[in-house]
Amino acid sequence: ISQENPTPPANRVGPESVAYLMYTSGSTGDPKGVAVPHRAITRLVLNSNYLELGASDRLAQVANLAFDAATFEIWGALLNGAQLIGIPAAVALSPQDLALTLRQHGITVLFLTTAWFHEIAAQLPAAFASLRTLLVGGEALDPRLARMVLGSQPPQRLVNVYGPTENTTFTSFFDVRTLAPEAESVPIGRPIANTQVYLLDRQGNPVPPGIPGELCTGGDGLACGYWNQPDLTAARFRSNPFTSAPGSKLYHTGDLCRWQETGVLEFLGRLDDQVKIRGFRVELGEVETALISLPDIEQAAVLARPAKSGGLELAACLVARNGKTPGRSELRQAL
């Protein structure tokens, strides 16, 4: 080292430089590499309106590095002088152990996938009592389980966050303070700072409050596109007609939402047949294709329906070829 040039190397990284590739699932079953630039990370964790982070904070790292929640955890801590506390998987998967670890390490900020929040809330709703802020996101938040946490020993803040990987982890947020007993959903709120959100109809026109539209988002959190997939990039990252800024894009999420009278976003579902089950994106068409590829299946339709235990489950309706119907165990093994 002593023989090397003491002059610092030139920094050729700019805001538009790609910081990382994050692979997500796709409707074809092939992963898509989302190219996230440096500006998107700073937009997520510095000087934002949904969360203030400082040197006194201790953030838990629970997410796998292949999940973009890790972007929030790691750089939320390191770019604000906070401490990052790694939580072993075995601890994170045990509500009792996780609650104890949060208290022992003085964790102030935690992000959990909605699916795992639901599991913990059902078993130990007071697990988050020691937190300053608990952020939950990834799929629709169950108002019944959210009420259980709020009615037990809640964290100081419970925040429902929404956002695709293509817009760098979080796009909108909603502070969950109270929920009416008759509430059937929890809003996804308003855009985080330096983020624009539009609800558009099929002709690309903004829809009025109360009318469903596709959520399209832009701003500093937007990814550069899909790595080495120009056609897919052009289809999903389209020119932004609402600004004169050169090169400005809108990402078309495929999510259906509407503006409530209170000015917050309500998530309604998907425009396509993609669903989320226990935190996993599932394309129903992919399951149908797999079933039809089996020699004894002529036709198949796959549905997502409410499970008795809560959440969703998949059900397949089949037409056998030549009247020969495979058994359930045989079909499961083949899939």
Short mmCIF file of C-alpha atoms in Angstrom, two decimals:
data_model
loop_
_atom_site.label_atom_id
_atom_site.label_comp_id
_atom_site.label_asym_id
_atom_site.label_seq_id
_atom_site.Cartn_x
_atom_site.Cartn_y
_atom_site.Cartn_z
CA ILE A 1 0.00 0.00 0.00
CA SER A 2 2.82 2.39 0.83
CA GLN A 3 4.06 2.15 -2.76
CA GLU A 4 0.75 3.23 -4.29
CA ASN A 5 -0.06 6.72 -5.53
CA PRO A 6 -1.40 8.72 -2.53
CA THR A 7 -3.69 10.82 -4.77
CA PRO A 8 -7.33 9.79 -4.36
CA PRO A 9 -8.70 8.09 -7.50
CA ALA A 10 -11.04 10.09 -9.70
CA ASN A 11 -14.69 9.66 -8.83
CA ARG A 12 -16.51 8.97 -12.07
CA VAL A 13 -19.82 8.07 -10.41
CA GLY A 14 -22.71 10.47 -10.88
CA PRO A 15 -26.37 10.55 -9.88
CA GLU A 16 -27.40 8.64 -13.03
CA SER A 17 -24.74 5.94 -12.63
CA VAL A 18 -26.14 2.48 -11.90
CA ALA A 19 -25.65 1.55 -8.24
CA TYR A 20 -27.01 -2.02 -8.41
CA LEU A 21 -29.14 -4.48 -10.35
CA MET A 22 -32.10 -5.96 -8.51
CA TYR A 23 -33.77 -8.94 -10.16
CA THR A 24 -37.54 -9.29 -9.89
CA SER A 25 -40.06 -11.78 -11.23
CA GLY A 26 -41.83 -11.20 -14.52
CA SER A 27 -44.91 -12.27 -16.41
CA THR A 28 -42.78 -14.53 -18.62
CA GLY A 29 -41.25 -16.29 -15.63
CA ASP A 30 -37.84 -14.85 -16.52
CA PRO A 31 -36.25 -12.49 -13.96
CA LYS A 32 -35.86 -8.85 -14.95
CA GLY A 33 -32.77 -6.91 -13.85
CA VAL A 34 -33.89 -3.49 -12.57
CA ALA A 35 -31.02 -0.97 -12.92
CA VAL A 36 -31.21 1.41 -9.95
CA PRO A 37 -29.13 4.63 -10.07
CA HIS A 38 -27.42 6.41 -7.18
CA ARG A 39 -29.93 9.29 -7.17
CA ALA A 40 -32.71 6.82 -6.42
CA ILE A 41 -31.02 5.63 -3.23
CA THR A 42 -30.43 9.14 -1.90
CA ARG A 43 -34.04 10.02 -2.73
CA LEU A 44 -35.17 7.03 -0.65
CA VAL A 45 -33.24 7.66 2.55
CA LEU A 46 -32.12 11.31 2.70
CA ASN A 47 -34.29 14.28 3.70
CA SER A 48 -37.59 12.56 2.99
CA ASN A 49 -41.07 13.20 4.31
CA TYR A 50 -42.04 9.70 5.44
CA LEU A 51 -39.25 9.14 7.98
CA GLU A 52 -36.49 11.15 9.65
CA LEU A 53 -33.32 9.18 10.33
CA GLY A 54 -30.37 10.34 12.44
CA ALA A 55 -27.29 9.25 14.35
CA SER A 56 -29.36 8.12 17.34
CA ASP A 57 -31.30 5.58 15.28
CA ARG A 58 -30.65 1.85 15.18
CA LEU A 59 -32.06 0.13 12.08
CA ALA A 60 -32.59 -3.60 11.89
CA GLN A 61 -31.45 -5.44 8.79
CA VAL A 62 -33.91 -8.26 8.31
CA ALA A 63 -34.19 -8.35 4.52
CA ASN A 64 -32.21 -10.61 2.23
CA LEU A 65 -29.78 -8.68 0.02
CA ALA A 66 -31.76 -9.84 -3.03
CA PHE A 67 -34.82 -7.93 -1.75
CA ASP A 68 -34.88 -4.16 -2.26
CA ALA A 69 -35.95 -3.53 1.33
CA ALA A 70 -32.23 -4.04 2.05
CA THR A 71 -31.60 -0.78 0.17
CA PHE A 72 -33.69 1.07 2.73
CA GLU A 73 -32.14 -0.77 5.68
CA ILE A 74 -28.47 -0.50 4.74
CA TRP A 75 -28.31 2.98 3.21
CA GLY A 76 -30.97 4.38 5.51
CA ALA A 77 -28.57 3.64 8.34
CA LEU A 78 -25.18 4.32 6.77
CA LEU A 79 -26.07 7.56 4.93
CA ASN A 80 -27.56 9.06 8.10
CA GLY A 81 -24.88 8.05 10.60
CA ALA A 82 -27.20 5.53 12.26
CA GLN A 83 -26.32 2.01 13.38
CA LEU A 84 -27.24 -1.04 11.31
CA ILE A 85 -28.02 -4.14 13.37
CA GLY A 86 -28.04 -7.48 11.56
CA ILE A 87 -30.85 -9.80 12.67
CA PRO A 88 -30.20 -13.53 12.08
CA ALA A 89 -32.86 -15.28 10.03
CA ALA A 90 -33.66 -17.73 12.83
CA VAL A 91 -34.39 -14.79 15.15
CA ALA A 92 -36.43 -12.87 12.59
CA LEU A 93 -38.64 -15.90 11.99
CA SER A 94 -39.56 -16.28 15.67
CA PRO A 95 -41.98 -13.62 16.99
CA GLN A 96 -40.80 -14.09 20.58
CA ASP A 97 -37.10 -13.98 19.71
CA LEU A 98 -37.58 -11.01 17.40
CA ALA A 99 -39.45 -9.01 20.04
CA LEU A 100 -36.70 -9.75 22.59
CA THR A 101 -33.94 -8.80 20.14
CA LEU A 102 -35.65 -5.53 19.23
CA ARG A 103 -35.72 -4.57 22.91
CA GLN A 104 -32.21 -5.77 23.74
CA HIS A 105 -30.58 -3.93 20.85
CA GLY A 106 -32.71 -0.81 21.17
CA ILE A 107 -33.89 -1.03 17.57
CA THR A 108 -35.76 2.15 16.62
CA VAL A 109 -36.73 1.43 12.99
CA LEU A 110 -37.83 -1.87 11.45
CA PHE A 111 -39.23 -2.82 8.04
CA LEU A 112 -41.20 -6.04 7.64
CA THR A 113 -42.95 -7.56 4.67
CA THR A 114 -46.69 -7.45 5.11
CA ALA A 115 -46.92 -11.24 5.08
CA TRP A 116 -44.50 -11.57 8.00
CA PHE A 117 -46.12 -8.69 9.88
CA HIS A 118 -49.43 -10.56 9.62
CA GLU A 119 -47.86 -13.71 11.08
CA ILE A 120 -46.30 -11.88 14.02
CA ALA A 121 -49.39 -9.74 14.67
CA ALA A 122 -51.57 -12.85 14.87
CA GLN A 123 -49.21 -14.55 17.35
CA LEU A 124 -47.71 -11.68 19.36
CA PRO A 125 -49.31 -8.29 18.59
CA ALA A 126 -47.22 -6.54 21.28
CA ALA A 127 -43.93 -7.59 19.64
CA PHE A 128 -43.32 -4.10 18.25
CA ALA A 129 -43.88 -2.08 21.43
CA SER A 130 -40.25 -0.93 21.71
CA LEU A 131 -40.02 0.52 18.17
CA ARG A 132 -40.17 4.17 17.19
CA THR A 133 -41.23 3.31 13.63
CA LEU A 134 -42.45 0.09 12.08
CA LEU A 135 -42.79 0.11 8.30
CA VAL A 136 -44.86 -2.61 6.62
CA GLY A 137 -45.16 -3.23 2.88
CA GLY A 138 -45.19 -5.67 0.00
CA GLU A 139 -48.90 -6.47 -0.33
CA ALA A 140 -52.29 -5.40 1.02
CA LEU A 141 -52.29 -4.80 4.78
CA ASP A 142 -55.00 -6.66 6.71
CA PRO A 143 -56.92 -4.02 8.74
CA ARG A 144 -57.97 -6.61 11.31
CA LEU A 145 -54.37 -7.50 12.18
CA ALA A 146 -53.30 -3.86 12.06
CA ARG A 147 -56.04 -3.07 14.60
CA MET A 148 -54.76 -5.87 16.83
CA VAL A 149 -51.30 -4.26 16.91
CA LEU A 150 -52.68 -0.75 17.43
CA GLY A 151 -54.89 -2.02 20.25
CA SER A 152 -52.11 -3.89 22.05
CA GLN A 153 -48.76 -2.20 22.73
CA PRO A 154 -48.14 -0.49 19.40
CA PRO A 155 -44.95 1.10 18.10
CA GLN A 156 -44.85 4.89 18.17
CA ARG A 157 -45.55 4.85 14.40
CA LEU A 158 -47.03 2.17 12.16
CA VAL A 159 -46.50 3.06 8.50
CA ASN A 160 -48.01 1.23 5.53
CA VAL A 161 -45.61 1.66 2.60
CA TYR A 162 -46.06 0.78 -1.06
CA GLY A 163 -43.66 0.64 -3.97
CA PRO A 164 -42.30 -1.51 -6.79
CA THR A 165 -38.60 -2.28 -7.21
CA GLU A 166 -38.69 -0.14 -10.36
CA ASN A 167 -39.26 2.94 -8.18
CA THR A 168 -36.68 2.02 -5.54
CA THR A 169 -38.42 0.36 -2.62
CA PHE A 170 -41.02 2.96 -1.51
CA THR A 171 -43.36 5.10 -3.60
CA SER A 172 -46.02 6.12 -1.08
CA PHE A 173 -46.72 5.91 2.64
CA PHE A 174 -49.64 6.07 5.06
CA ASP A 175 -49.48 6.57 8.83
CA VAL A 176 -51.82 3.99 10.36
CA ARG A 177 -53.11 5.64 13.54
CA THR A 178 -56.68 4.39 13.81
CA LEU A 179 -58.81 2.10 11.69
CA ALA A 180 -62.59 2.03 11.76
CA PRO A 181 -64.11 -1.36 12.70
CA GLU A 182 -65.79 -1.54 9.30
CA ALA A 183 -62.60 -0.70 7.33
CA GLU A 184 -61.92 -3.36 4.71
CA SER A 185 -58.57 -2.00 3.54
CA VAL A 186 -55.69 0.24 4.59
CA PRO A 187 -54.70 3.11 2.27
CA ILE A 188 -51.22 3.30 0.74
CA GLY A 189 -51.26 7.04 1.29
CA ARG A 190 -49.40 9.82 -0.47
CA PRO A 191 -46.14 9.94 -2.46
CA ILE A 192 -42.85 10.14 -0.60
CA ALA A 193 -40.69 13.20 -1.31
CA ASN A 194 -39.30 13.72 -4.84
CA THR A 195 -41.88 11.28 -6.22
CA GLN A 196 -44.80 11.89 -8.56
CA VAL A 197 -47.87 9.65 -8.77
CA TYR A 198 -50.60 9.70 -11.42
CA LEU A 199 -53.66 7.49 -11.83
CA LEU A 200 -54.34 7.07 -15.54
CA ASP A 201 -57.02 5.43 -17.67
CA ARG A 202 -56.25 3.23 -20.68
CA GLN A 203 -55.89 6.32 -22.88
CA GLY A 204 -53.30 7.83 -20.54
CA ASN A 205 -55.63 10.48 -19.09
CA PRO A 206 -55.77 11.25 -15.35
CA VAL A 207 -58.86 9.88 -13.62
CA PRO A 208 -60.88 11.90 -11.07
CA PRO A 209 -61.04 10.97 -7.37
CA GLY A 210 -62.96 7.78 -6.69
CA ILE A 211 -62.38 6.33 -10.17
CA PRO A 212 -59.93 3.41 -10.56
CA GLY A 213 -56.83 3.99 -12.68
CA GLU A 214 -53.38 2.51 -13.24
CA LEU A 215 -50.80 3.88 -10.82
CA CYS A 216 -47.93 5.45 -12.77
CA THR A 217 -44.99 6.95 -10.95
CA GLY A 218 -42.02 9.15 -11.71
CA GLY A 219 -39.36 11.25 -10.02
CA ASP A 220 -35.88 10.70 -8.63
CA GLY A 221 -36.62 7.16 -7.45
CA LEU A 222 -37.20 5.81 -10.93
CA ALA A 223 -34.91 3.06 -12.20
CA CYS A 224 -32.98 3.43 -15.46
CA GLY A 225 -34.93 0.50 -16.89
CA TYR A 226 -34.47 -3.23 -17.31
CA TRP A 227 -30.95 -4.46 -17.92
CA ASN A 228 -30.44 -5.45 -21.56
CA GLN A 229 -34.21 -5.52 -22.22
CA PRO A 230 -34.91 -2.37 -24.28
CA ASP A 231 -38.34 -3.49 -25.52
CA LEU A 232 -39.62 -4.23 -22.03
CA THR A 233 -38.10 -0.99 -20.76
CA ALA A 234 -39.88 1.00 -23.47
CA ALA A 235 -43.19 -0.71 -22.67
CA ARG A 236 -43.11 0.02 -18.93
CA PHE A 237 -40.98 3.19 -18.68
CA ARG A 238 -42.83 5.62 -20.95
CA SER A 239 -42.44 9.32 -21.68
CA ASN A 240 -43.93 11.55 -18.99
CA PRO A 241 -46.53 13.82 -20.65
CA PHE A 242 -47.01 15.92 -17.52
CA THR A 243 -43.62 17.66 -17.53
CA SER A 244 -41.40 19.47 -20.01
CA ALA A 245 -38.22 18.08 -18.43
CA PRO A 246 -36.24 16.28 -21.16
CA GLY A 247 -36.07 12.52 -20.83
CA SER A 248 -38.59 12.38 -17.98
CA LYS A 249 -40.30 8.98 -17.65
CA LEU A 250 -43.27 7.41 -15.93
CA TYR A 251 -43.20 3.81 -14.78
CA HIS A 252 -46.50 2.01 -15.43
CA THR A 253 -46.88 -0.30 -12.44
CA GLY A 254 -49.87 -2.38 -13.56
CA ASP A 255 -51.43 -1.70 -10.13
CA LEU A 256 -55.00 -0.45 -9.96
CA CYS A 257 -55.69 2.32 -7.41
CA ARG A 258 -58.03 5.22 -6.75
CA TRP A 259 -57.82 8.51 -4.90
CA GLN A 260 -60.02 8.63 -1.82
CA GLU A 261 -61.89 11.81 -0.90
CA THR A 262 -59.29 12.40 1.82
CA GLY A 263 -56.55 12.65 -0.82
CA VAL A 264 -54.86 9.32 -0.13
CA LEU A 265 -54.37 6.36 -2.42
CA GLU A 266 -56.32 3.13 -2.08
CA PHE A 267 -54.86 -0.02 -3.62
CA LEU A 268 -57.44 -2.09 -5.51
CA GLY A 269 -55.50 -4.88 -7.21
CA ARG A 270 -53.75 -5.65 -10.49
CA LEU A 271 -54.61 -4.92 -14.10
CA ASP A 272 -53.20 -8.33 -15.05
CA ASP A 273 -53.52 -11.71 -13.32
CA GLN A 274 -50.55 -11.24 -11.02
CA VAL A 275 -51.28 -11.81 -7.34
CA LYS A 276 -49.24 -11.83 -4.14
CA ILE A 277 -49.41 -14.82 -1.84
CA ARG A 278 -47.47 -14.75 1.45
CA GLY A 279 -45.20 -12.07 0.02
CA PHE A 280 -44.45 -13.84 -3.28
CA ARG A 281 -45.47 -12.50 -6.68
CA VAL A 282 -47.35 -15.22 -8.54
CA GLU A 283 -48.43 -15.06 -12.18
CA LEU A 284 -51.56 -17.18 -12.53
CA GLY A 285 -50.89 -17.60 -16.24
CA GLU A 286 -47.55 -19.24 -15.49
CA VAL A 287 -49.25 -21.88 -13.33
CA GLU A 288 -51.85 -22.47 -16.05
CA THR A 289 -49.09 -22.91 -18.64
CA ALA A 290 -47.34 -25.43 -16.42
CA LEU A 291 -50.55 -27.41 -15.98
CA ILE A 292 -51.42 -27.42 -19.70
CA SER A 293 -47.92 -28.71 -20.48
CA LEU A 294 -48.74 -31.93 -18.62
CA PRO A 295 -49.77 -34.78 -20.97
CA ASP A 296 -53.13 -35.47 -19.31
CA ILE A 297 -54.39 -31.86 -19.07
CA GLU A 298 -56.35 -30.30 -21.96
CA GLN A 299 -57.30 -26.97 -20.35
CA ALA A 300 -56.58 -25.21 -17.05
CA ALA A 301 -57.74 -22.10 -15.21
CA VAL A 302 -56.03 -20.97 -12.01
CA LEU A 303 -57.77 -18.71 -9.50
CA ALA A 304 -56.67 -16.93 -6.34
CA ARG A 305 -59.28 -17.18 -3.61
CA PRO A 306 -59.48 -16.42 0.12
CA ALA A 307 -57.98 -19.14 2.31
CA LYS A 308 -59.69 -20.30 5.51
CA SER A 309 -56.55 -19.37 7.46
CA GLY A 310 -56.52 -15.86 5.95
CA GLY A 311 -54.73 -14.47 2.93
CA LEU A 312 -54.98 -16.18 -0.45
CA GLU A 313 -54.61 -19.67 -1.84
CA LEU A 314 -54.50 -20.99 -5.40
CA ALA A 315 -57.13 -23.26 -6.91
CA ALA A 316 -56.92 -24.92 -10.34
CA CYS A 317 -59.87 -25.96 -12.49
CA LEU A 318 -58.91 -28.62 -15.03
CA VAL A 319 -60.23 -30.33 -18.13
CA ALA A 320 -58.60 -33.74 -18.55
CA ARG A 321 -57.40 -35.07 -21.87
CA ASN A 322 -59.25 -38.20 -23.04
CA GLY A 323 -61.09 -38.38 -19.72
CA LYS A 324 -57.94 -39.31 -17.81
CA THR A 325 -57.71 -37.13 -14.73
CA PRO A 326 -54.44 -37.17 -12.74
CA GLY A 327 -54.64 -37.33 -8.97
CA ARG A 328 -53.97 -34.27 -6.80
CA SER A 329 -50.70 -35.58 -5.42
CA GLU A 330 -49.54 -36.41 -8.94
CA LEU A 331 -50.34 -32.88 -10.12
CA ARG A 332 -48.60 -31.27 -7.16
CA GLN A 333 -45.51 -33.37 -7.73
CA ALA A 334 -45.46 -32.46 -11.42
CA LEU A 335 -45.76 -28.73 -10.65
#
